[in-house]
Short mmCIF file of C-alpha atoms and ligand atoms in Angstrom, two decimals:
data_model
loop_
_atom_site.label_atom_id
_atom_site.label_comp_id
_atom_site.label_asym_id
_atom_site.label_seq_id
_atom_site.Cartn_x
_atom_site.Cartn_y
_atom_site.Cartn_z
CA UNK A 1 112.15 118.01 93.57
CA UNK A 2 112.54 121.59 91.70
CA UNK A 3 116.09 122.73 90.57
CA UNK A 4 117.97 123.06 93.46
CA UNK A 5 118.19 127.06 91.73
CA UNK A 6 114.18 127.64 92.72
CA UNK A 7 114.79 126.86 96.18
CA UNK A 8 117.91 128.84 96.37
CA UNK A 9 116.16 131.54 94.71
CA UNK A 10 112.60 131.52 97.64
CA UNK A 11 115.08 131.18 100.27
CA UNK A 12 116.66 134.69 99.79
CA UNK A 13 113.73 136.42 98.64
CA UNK A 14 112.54 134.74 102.38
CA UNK A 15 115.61 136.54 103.92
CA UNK A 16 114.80 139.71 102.30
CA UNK A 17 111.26 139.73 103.32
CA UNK A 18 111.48 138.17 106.90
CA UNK A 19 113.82 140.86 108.07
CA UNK A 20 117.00 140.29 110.50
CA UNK A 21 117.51 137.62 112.41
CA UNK A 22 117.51 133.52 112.44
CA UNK A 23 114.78 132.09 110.38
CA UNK A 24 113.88 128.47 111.67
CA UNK A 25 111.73 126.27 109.02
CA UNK A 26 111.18 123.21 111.14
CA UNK A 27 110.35 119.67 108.97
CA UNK A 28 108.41 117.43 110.24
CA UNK A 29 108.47 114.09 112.15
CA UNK A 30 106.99 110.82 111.72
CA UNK A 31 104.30 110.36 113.33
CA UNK A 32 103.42 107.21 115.54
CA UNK A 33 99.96 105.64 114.89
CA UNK A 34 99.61 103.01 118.34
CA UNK A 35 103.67 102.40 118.62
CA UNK A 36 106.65 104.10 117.70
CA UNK A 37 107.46 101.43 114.83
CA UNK A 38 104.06 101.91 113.32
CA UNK A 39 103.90 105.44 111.71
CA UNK A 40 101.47 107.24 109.38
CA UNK A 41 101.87 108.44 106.56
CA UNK A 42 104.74 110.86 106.50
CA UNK A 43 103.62 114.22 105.32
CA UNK A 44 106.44 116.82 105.46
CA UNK A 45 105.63 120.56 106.22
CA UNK A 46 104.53 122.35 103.47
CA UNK A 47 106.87 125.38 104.13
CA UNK A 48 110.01 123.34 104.80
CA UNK A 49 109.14 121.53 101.26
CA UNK A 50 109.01 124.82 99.56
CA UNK A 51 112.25 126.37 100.96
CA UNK A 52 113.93 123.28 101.60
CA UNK A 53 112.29 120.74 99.27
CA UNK A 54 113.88 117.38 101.38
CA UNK A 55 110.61 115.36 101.96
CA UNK A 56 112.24 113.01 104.55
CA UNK A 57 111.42 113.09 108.59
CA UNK A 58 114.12 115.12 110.89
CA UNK A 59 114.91 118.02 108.73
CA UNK A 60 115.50 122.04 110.18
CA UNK A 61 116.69 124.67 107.87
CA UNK A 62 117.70 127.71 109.35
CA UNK A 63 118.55 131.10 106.55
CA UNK A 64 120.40 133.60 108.38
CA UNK A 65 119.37 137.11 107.13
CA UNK A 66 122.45 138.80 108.43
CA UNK A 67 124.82 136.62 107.19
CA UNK A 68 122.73 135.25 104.13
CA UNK A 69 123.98 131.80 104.77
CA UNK A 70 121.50 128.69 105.16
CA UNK A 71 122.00 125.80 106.69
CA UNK A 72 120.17 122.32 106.86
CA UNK A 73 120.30 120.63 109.89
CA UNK A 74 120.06 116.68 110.48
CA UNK A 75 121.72 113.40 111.23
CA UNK A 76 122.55 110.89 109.14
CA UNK A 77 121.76 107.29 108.78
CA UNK A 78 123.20 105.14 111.55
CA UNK A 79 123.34 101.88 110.80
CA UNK A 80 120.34 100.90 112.24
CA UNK A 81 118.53 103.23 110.43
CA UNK A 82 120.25 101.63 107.63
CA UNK A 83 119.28 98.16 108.24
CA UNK A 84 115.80 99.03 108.89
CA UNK A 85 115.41 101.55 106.49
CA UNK A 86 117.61 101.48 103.53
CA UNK A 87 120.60 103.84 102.71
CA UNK A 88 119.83 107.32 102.41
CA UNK A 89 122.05 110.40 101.05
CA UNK A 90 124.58 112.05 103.70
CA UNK A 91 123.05 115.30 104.81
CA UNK A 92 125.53 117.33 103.09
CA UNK A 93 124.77 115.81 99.81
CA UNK A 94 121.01 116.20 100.41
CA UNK A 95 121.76 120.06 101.34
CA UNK A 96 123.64 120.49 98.16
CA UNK A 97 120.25 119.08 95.99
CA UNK A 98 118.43 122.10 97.29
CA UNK A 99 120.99 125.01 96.97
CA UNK A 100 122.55 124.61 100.64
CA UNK A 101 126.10 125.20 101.18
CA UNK A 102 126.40 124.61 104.78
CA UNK A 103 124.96 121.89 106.92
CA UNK A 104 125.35 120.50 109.96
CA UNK A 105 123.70 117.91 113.27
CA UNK A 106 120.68 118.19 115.22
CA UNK A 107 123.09 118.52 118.35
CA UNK A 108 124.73 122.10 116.49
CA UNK A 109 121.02 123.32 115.67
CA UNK A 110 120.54 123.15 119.26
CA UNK A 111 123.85 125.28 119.69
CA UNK A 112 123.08 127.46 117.19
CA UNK A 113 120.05 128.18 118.49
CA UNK A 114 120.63 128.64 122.43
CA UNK A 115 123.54 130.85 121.60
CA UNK A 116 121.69 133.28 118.87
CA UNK A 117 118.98 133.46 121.78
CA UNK A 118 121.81 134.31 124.32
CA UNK A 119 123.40 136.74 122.39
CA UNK A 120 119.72 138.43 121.81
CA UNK A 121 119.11 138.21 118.06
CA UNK A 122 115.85 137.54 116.80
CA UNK A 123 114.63 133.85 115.99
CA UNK A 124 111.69 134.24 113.59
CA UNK A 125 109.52 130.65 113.85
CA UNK A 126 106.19 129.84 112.33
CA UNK A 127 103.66 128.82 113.93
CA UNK A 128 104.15 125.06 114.99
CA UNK A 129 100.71 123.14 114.88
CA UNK A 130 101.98 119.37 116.13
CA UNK A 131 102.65 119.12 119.76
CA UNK A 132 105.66 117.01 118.44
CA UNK A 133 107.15 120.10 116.98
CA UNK A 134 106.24 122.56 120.23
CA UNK A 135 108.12 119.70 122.53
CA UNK A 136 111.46 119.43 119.95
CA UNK A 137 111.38 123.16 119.84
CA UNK A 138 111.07 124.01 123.20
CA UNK A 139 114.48 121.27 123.76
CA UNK A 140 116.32 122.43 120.73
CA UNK A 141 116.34 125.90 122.47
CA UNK A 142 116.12 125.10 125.73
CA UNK A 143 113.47 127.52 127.00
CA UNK A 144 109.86 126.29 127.66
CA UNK A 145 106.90 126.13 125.53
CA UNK A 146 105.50 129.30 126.15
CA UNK A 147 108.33 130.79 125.38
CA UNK A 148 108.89 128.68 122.40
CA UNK A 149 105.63 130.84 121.52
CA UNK A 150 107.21 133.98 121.35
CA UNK A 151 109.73 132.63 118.46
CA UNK A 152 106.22 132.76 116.08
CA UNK A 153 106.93 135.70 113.72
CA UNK A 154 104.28 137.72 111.92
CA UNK A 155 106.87 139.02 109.11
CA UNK A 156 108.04 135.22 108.66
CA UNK A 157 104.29 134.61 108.68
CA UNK A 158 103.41 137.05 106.08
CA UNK A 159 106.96 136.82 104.01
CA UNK A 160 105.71 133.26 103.48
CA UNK A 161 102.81 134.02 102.53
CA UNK A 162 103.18 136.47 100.15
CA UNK A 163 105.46 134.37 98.86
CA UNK A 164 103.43 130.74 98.60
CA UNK A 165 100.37 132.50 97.31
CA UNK A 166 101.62 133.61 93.73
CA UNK A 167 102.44 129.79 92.10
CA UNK A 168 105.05 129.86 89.61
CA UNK A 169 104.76 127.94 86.50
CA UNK A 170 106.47 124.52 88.08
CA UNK A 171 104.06 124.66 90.84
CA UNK A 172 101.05 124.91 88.32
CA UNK A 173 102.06 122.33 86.48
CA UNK A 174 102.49 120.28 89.65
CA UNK A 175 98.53 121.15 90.61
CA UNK A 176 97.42 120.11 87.18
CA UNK A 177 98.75 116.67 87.24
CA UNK A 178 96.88 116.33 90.33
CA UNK A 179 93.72 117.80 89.13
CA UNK A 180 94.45 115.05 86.21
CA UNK A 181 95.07 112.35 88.55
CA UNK A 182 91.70 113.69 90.29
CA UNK A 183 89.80 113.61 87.46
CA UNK A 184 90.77 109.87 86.98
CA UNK A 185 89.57 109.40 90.66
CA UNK A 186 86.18 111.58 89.81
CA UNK A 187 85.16 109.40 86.51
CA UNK A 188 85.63 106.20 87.84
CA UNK A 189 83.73 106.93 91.37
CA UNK A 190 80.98 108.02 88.88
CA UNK A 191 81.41 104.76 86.77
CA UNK A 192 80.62 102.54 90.05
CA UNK A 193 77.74 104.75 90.80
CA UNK A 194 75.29 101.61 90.98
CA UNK A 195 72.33 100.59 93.33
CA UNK A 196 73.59 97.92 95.49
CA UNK A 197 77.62 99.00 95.82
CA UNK A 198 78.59 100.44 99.20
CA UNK A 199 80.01 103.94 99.48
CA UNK A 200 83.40 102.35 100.57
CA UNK A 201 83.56 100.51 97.06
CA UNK A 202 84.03 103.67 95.70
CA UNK A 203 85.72 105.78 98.18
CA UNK A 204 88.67 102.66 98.34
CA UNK A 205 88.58 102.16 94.76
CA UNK A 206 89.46 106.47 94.08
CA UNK A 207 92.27 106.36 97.13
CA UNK A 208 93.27 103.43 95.40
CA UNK A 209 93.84 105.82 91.92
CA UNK A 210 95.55 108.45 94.06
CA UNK A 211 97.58 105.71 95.42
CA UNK A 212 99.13 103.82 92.78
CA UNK A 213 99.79 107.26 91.08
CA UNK A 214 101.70 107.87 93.98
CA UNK A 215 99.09 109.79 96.07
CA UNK A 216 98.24 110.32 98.51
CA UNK A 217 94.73 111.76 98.98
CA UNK A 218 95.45 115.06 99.63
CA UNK A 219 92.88 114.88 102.32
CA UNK A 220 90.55 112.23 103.78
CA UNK A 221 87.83 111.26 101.18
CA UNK A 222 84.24 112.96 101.73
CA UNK A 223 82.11 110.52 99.59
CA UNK A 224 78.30 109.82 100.93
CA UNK A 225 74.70 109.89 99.74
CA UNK A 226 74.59 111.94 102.84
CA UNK A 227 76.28 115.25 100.81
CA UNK A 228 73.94 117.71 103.29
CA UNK A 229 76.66 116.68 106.10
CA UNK A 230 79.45 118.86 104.56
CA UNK A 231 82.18 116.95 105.00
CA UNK A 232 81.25 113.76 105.81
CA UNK A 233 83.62 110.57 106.03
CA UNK A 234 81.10 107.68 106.84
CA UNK A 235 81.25 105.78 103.82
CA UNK A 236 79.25 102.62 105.04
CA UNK A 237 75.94 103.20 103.24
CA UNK A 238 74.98 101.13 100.69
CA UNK A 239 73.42 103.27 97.41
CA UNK A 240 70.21 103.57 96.53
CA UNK A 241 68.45 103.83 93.10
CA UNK A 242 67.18 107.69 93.41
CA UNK A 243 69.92 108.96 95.45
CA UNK A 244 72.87 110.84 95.04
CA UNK A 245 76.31 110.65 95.87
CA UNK A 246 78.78 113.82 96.41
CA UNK A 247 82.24 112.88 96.06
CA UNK A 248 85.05 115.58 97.35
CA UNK A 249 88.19 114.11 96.93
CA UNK A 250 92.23 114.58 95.62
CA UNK A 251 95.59 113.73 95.88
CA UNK A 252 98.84 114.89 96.08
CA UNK A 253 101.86 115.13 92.89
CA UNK A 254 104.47 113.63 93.59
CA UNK A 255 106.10 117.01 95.01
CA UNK A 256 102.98 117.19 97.89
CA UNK A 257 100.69 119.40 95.39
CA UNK A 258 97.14 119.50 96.11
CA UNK A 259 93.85 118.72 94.07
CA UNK A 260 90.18 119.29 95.50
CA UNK A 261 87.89 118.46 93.35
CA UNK A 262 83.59 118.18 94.16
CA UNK A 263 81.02 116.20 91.98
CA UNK A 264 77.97 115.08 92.17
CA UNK A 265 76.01 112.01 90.51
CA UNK A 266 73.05 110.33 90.40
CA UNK A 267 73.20 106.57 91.93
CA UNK A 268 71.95 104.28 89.03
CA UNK A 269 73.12 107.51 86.45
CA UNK A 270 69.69 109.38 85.59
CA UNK A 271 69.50 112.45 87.93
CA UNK A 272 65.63 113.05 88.77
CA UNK A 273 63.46 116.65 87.75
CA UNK A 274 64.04 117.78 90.90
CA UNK A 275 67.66 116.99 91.22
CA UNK A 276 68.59 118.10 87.91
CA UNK A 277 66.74 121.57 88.83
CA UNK A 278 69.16 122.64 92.10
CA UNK A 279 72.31 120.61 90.15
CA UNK A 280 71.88 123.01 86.88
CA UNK A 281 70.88 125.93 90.30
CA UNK A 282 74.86 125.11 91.29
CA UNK A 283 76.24 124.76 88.08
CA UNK A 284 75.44 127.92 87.05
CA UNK A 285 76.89 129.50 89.99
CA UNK A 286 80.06 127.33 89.67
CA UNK A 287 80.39 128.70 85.54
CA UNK A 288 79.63 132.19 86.01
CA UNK A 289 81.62 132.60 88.93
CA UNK A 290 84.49 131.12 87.61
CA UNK A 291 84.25 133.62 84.68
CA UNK A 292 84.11 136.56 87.26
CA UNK A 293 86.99 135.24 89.25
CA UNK A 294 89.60 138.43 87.57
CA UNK A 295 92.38 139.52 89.07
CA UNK A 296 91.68 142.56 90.78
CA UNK A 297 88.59 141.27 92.38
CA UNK A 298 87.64 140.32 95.74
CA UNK A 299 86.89 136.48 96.27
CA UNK A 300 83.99 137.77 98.70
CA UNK A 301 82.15 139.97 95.96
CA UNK A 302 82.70 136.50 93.39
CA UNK A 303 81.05 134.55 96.56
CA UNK A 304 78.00 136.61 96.85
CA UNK A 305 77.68 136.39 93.33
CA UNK A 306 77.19 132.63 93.87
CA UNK A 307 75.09 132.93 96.41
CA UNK A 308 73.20 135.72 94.16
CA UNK A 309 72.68 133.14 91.62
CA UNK A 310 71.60 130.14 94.31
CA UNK A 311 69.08 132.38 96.41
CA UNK A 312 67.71 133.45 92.45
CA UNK A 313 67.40 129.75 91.57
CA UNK A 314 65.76 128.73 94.67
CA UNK A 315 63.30 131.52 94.47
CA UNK A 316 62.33 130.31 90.91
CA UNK A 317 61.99 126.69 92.29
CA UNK A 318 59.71 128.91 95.14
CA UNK A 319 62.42 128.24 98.02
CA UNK A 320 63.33 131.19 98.67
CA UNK A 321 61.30 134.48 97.98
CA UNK A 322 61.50 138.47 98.12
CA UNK A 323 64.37 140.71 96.74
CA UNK A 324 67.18 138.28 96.05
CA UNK A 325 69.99 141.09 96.95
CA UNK A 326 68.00 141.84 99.81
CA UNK A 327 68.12 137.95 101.04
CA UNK A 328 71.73 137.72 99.70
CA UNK A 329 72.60 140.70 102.46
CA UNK A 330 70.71 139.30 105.23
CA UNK A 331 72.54 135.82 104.80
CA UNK A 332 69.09 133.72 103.88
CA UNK A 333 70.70 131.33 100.99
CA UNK A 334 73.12 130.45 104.32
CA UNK A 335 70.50 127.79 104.64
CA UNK A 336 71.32 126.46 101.88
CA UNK A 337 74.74 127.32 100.94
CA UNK A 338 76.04 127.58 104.46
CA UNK A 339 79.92 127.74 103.68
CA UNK A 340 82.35 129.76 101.89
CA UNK A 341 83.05 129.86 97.74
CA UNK A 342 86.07 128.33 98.17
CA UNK A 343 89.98 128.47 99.22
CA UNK A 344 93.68 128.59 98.13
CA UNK A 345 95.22 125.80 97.02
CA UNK A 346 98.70 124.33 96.95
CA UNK A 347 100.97 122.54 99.04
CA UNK A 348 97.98 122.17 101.72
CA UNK A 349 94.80 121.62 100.19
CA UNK A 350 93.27 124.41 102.51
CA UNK A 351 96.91 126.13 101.24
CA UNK A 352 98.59 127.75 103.87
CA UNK A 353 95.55 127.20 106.72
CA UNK A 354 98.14 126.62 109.69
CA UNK A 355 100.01 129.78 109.31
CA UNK A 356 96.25 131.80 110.01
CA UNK A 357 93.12 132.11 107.97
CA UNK A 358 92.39 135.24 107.60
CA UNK A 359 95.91 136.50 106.86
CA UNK A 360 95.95 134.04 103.75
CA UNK A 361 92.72 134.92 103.02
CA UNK A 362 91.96 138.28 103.87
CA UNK A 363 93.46 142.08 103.99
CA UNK A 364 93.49 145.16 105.04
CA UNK A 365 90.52 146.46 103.73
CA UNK A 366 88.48 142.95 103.41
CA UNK A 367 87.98 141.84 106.69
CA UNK A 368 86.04 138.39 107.24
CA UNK A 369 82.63 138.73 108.01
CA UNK A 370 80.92 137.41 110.97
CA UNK A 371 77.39 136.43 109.43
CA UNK A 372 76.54 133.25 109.65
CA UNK A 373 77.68 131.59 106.32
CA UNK A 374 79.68 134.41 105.42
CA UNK A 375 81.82 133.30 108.29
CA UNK A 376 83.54 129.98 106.65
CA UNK A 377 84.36 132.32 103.48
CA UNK A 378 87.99 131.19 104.03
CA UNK A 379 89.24 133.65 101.30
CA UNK A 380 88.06 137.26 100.81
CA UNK A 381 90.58 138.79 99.52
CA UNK A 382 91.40 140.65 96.32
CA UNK A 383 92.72 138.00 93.30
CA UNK A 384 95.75 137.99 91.94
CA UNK A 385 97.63 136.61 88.82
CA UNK A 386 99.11 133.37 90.09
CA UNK A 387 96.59 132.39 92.55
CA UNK A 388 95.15 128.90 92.79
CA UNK A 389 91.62 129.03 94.25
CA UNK A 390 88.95 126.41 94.58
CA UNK A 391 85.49 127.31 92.92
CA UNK A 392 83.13 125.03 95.10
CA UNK A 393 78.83 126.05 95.72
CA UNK A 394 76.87 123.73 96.91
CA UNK A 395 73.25 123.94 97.53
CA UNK A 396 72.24 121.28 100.95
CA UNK A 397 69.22 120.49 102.47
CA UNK A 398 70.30 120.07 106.02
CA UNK A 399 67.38 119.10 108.11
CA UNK A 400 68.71 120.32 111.79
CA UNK A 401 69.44 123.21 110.28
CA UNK A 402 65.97 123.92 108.33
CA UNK A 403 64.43 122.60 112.04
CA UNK A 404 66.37 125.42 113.91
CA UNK A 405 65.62 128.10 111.15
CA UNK A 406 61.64 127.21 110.71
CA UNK A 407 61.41 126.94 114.65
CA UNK A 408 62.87 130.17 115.09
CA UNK A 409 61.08 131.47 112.13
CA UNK A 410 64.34 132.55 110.84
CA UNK A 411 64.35 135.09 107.97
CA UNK A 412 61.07 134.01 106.93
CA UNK A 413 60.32 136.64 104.37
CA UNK A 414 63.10 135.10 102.41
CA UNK A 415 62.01 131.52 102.47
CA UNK A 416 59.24 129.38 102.14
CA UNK A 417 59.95 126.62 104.57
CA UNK A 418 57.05 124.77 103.82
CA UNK A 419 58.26 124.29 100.51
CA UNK A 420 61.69 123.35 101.94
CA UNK A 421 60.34 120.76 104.04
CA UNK A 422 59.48 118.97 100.63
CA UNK A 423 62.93 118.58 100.07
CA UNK A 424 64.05 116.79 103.32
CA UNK A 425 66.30 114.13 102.64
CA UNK A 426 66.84 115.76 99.36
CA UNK A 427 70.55 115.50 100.70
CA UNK A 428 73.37 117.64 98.77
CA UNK A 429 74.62 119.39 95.64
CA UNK A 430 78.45 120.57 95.43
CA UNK A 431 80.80 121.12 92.48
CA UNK A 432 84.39 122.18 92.69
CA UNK A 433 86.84 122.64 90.03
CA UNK A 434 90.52 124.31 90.84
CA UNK A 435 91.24 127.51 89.25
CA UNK A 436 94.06 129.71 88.39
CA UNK A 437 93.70 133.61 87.92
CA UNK A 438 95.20 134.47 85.34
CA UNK A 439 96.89 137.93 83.80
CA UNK A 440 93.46 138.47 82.24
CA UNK A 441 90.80 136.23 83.84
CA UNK A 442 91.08 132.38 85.22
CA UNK A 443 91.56 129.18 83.89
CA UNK A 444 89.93 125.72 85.17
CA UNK A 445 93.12 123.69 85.90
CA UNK A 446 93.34 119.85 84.14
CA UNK A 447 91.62 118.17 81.68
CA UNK A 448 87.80 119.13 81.97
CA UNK A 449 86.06 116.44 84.59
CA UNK A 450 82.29 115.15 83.12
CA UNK A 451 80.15 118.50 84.95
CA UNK A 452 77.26 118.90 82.93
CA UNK A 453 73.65 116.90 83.59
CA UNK A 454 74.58 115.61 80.12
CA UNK A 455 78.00 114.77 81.00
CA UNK A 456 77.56 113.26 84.72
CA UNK A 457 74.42 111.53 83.26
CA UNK A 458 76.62 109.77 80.24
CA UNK A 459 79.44 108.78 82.84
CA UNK A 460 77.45 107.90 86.04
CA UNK A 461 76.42 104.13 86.68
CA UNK A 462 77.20 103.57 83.23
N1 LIG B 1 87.75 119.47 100.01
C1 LIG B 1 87.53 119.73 101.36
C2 LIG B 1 87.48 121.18 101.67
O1 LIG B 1 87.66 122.02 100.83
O2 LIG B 1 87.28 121.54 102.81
MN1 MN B 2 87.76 122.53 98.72
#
């Protein structure tokens, strides 16, 4: 973990933010896979590990604005826990790691609780998003799970996030050694790139990496031939000479920090004419738009920029035609380009996604869009110094999707479908590198992952 001094340090700037009353940051539980015994993997919550920074199952902190006191709450090891589990810390000395004077049982979090709500003070909550965590709420303070509801707290929500959004330098450093770890996963997928192995060859062999770093994959691997399905887990195909394979994957530091990181690679290592012509199409929106990414400018404005440069390429290849700004504004590279530039990044790989999109992601004055495309932007807002974003276009030829536009005759004076009916079973295109905004501009996080043709072509199925 940090020095205990950061957490100390987040927890009253919380207290100050989040206004009066009791704030709750519930951990998590562990989570049973068929039977009690048999768990998943344990992921704690990402906003208990920042204030609280105990990654261990049965964990509540509560910071008490009035009073300025916090207080972790748990039990400690019985001995059958002990047998079965191994000796762990008392909860006291576990407290005192993080900065916590005071701490205390499950059973007095429950009295704590039930008598703050008695007496009428305000219990600020986020909001819970495991129906574990609705259920131990709704006992802990006795009242049901509606009104467990009411607990959720808009200035906790946005304290937090205000708070989680600007990374400080340990938490930067913790993102690049899993964009390093990452790029470790990236080079070798590339490496076993060859006609003849199966998708799960490689997708086993990178969770393997992120493993035996001490992963783990900071979300389920999206590796396929199949890269026009977004996010697609079926990794049962074998590969094909003339194919491609787009490989989305990360893993977590060893304090829960996220990488996501997209490439893309020819099967067999040469990337054909027509291949090379929408890669270098994505590329170029990828590069520029990480150049524009500046503090003081709005993610959505960097996203059309991409999708300025992707509709321009496509219109050269004779895709797409007309005014590109015009087709831009109507939403016609959607068809191609149907999601969003990219996201925050941090504890949660979509950082910060269960506390509400748009107020990570948006503001007052940018609002998310409802056009189709548009729509998945996940983050709109205006950048800031501190900031970790993922840069990820992606150009796709999904065939349901070209069906339903061409049928409808969707947009038509933007795109020449019989020309994108050529490229059926073309499959996908996506590149994502993480990013940092800067004082002064943005900086790709880790040591530079293989991206050019050049680069992908000298790595791939070599
Ligand atoms: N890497 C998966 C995503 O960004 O949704
Ligand atoms: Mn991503």
């Amino acid at each position: 973990m940090f020095p205990g001094k950061v957490y100390t340090k987040r927890r009253e700037q919380l207290r100050q933010l989040a206004g009066d009353g009791l704030i709750l940051i519930a951990g998590n539980e562990e989570s049973a896979m068929n039977y009690k015994a048999n768990t998943y993997h344990f992921r704690q919550d990402s906003s208990f590990l920042y204030y609280f920074g105990i990654n261990k199952p049965g964990f509540y902190g509560i910071c008490d604005s009035e009073s300025g006191i916090d207080t972790l709450f748990g039990n400690d090891f019985d001995m059958d826990d002990i047998i079965w589990m191994g000796e762990q810390p008392l909860v006291k000395e576990l407290a005192s790691n993080v900065g916590v004077g005071a701490s205390a049982s499950l059973k007095e979090l429950s009295s704590v609780l039930q008598s703050a709500i008695s007496s009428g003070r305000k219990i600020h909550i986020l909001p819970p998003y495991r129906g574990d965590q609705q259920l131990a709420l709704s006992d802990l303070c006795a009242v049901s799970i509606e009104a467990v509801k009411k607990f959720v707290s808009e200035e906790l929500i946005r304290a937090v996030i205000n708070m989680r959004s600007v990374k400080d330098s340990f938490e930067i450093g913790e993102i690049e050694k899993a964009v390093e770890i990452a790029g470790l996963m990236h080079t070798t997928a590339m490496k076993m790139a060859f006609p003849g192995n199966y998708e799960r060859e490689l997708a086993g062999a990178i969770e393997g990496i992120a493993l035996s770093h001490g992963g783990p994959v900071s979300f389920p691997v999206i590796l396929s031939m199949n890269g026009q399905t977004l996010h697609n887990h079926y990794h049962g195909n074998e590969l094909e000479e003339g194919r491609m394979v787009v490989c989305d994957a990360g893993t977590e530091s060893e304090l829960c920090y996220a990488s996501d990181i997209t490439r893309t690679f020819p099967v067999g290592g040469k990337f054909s004419a027509r291949q090379k012509d929408i890669y270098n199409i994505v590329l170029k929106a990828n590069v520029e738009t990480i150049k524009a990414s500046l503090p003081g400018k709005s993610y959505r404005e960097v996203h059309l920029q991409a999708a300025r440069i992707i509709a321009s390429g496509l219109k050269d290849l004779g895709l797409m035609k007309g005014d590109v700004d015009e087709a831009v504004a109507s939403g016609a590279h959607a068809l191609f380009f149907p999601h969003g530039l990219g996201h925050m990044l941090g504890l949660d790989v979509h950082d910060m996604e269960g506390l509400g999109e748009n107020l990570v992601g948006y503001s007052e004055t940018i609002k998310r869009s409802e056009q189709f495309g548009l729509a998945y932007l996940r983050m709109g807002r205006e950048l800031e110094p501190g900031f970790v974003i993922t840069n990820e276009p992606g150009c796709y030829f999904i065939p349901a999707l070209i069906q339903q536009w061409k049928s409808e005759k969707k947009l038509e004076q933007f795109i020449n479908y019989s020309e994108v009916d050529s490229y059926l079973g073309f499959g996908g295109v996506r590149i994502e590198d993480d990013v940092l905004i800067t004082e002064t501009g943005s900086r790709v996080l880790g040591t530079p992952i293989p991206k050019t043709v050049e680069e992908v072509e000298a790595t791939a199925g070599a």
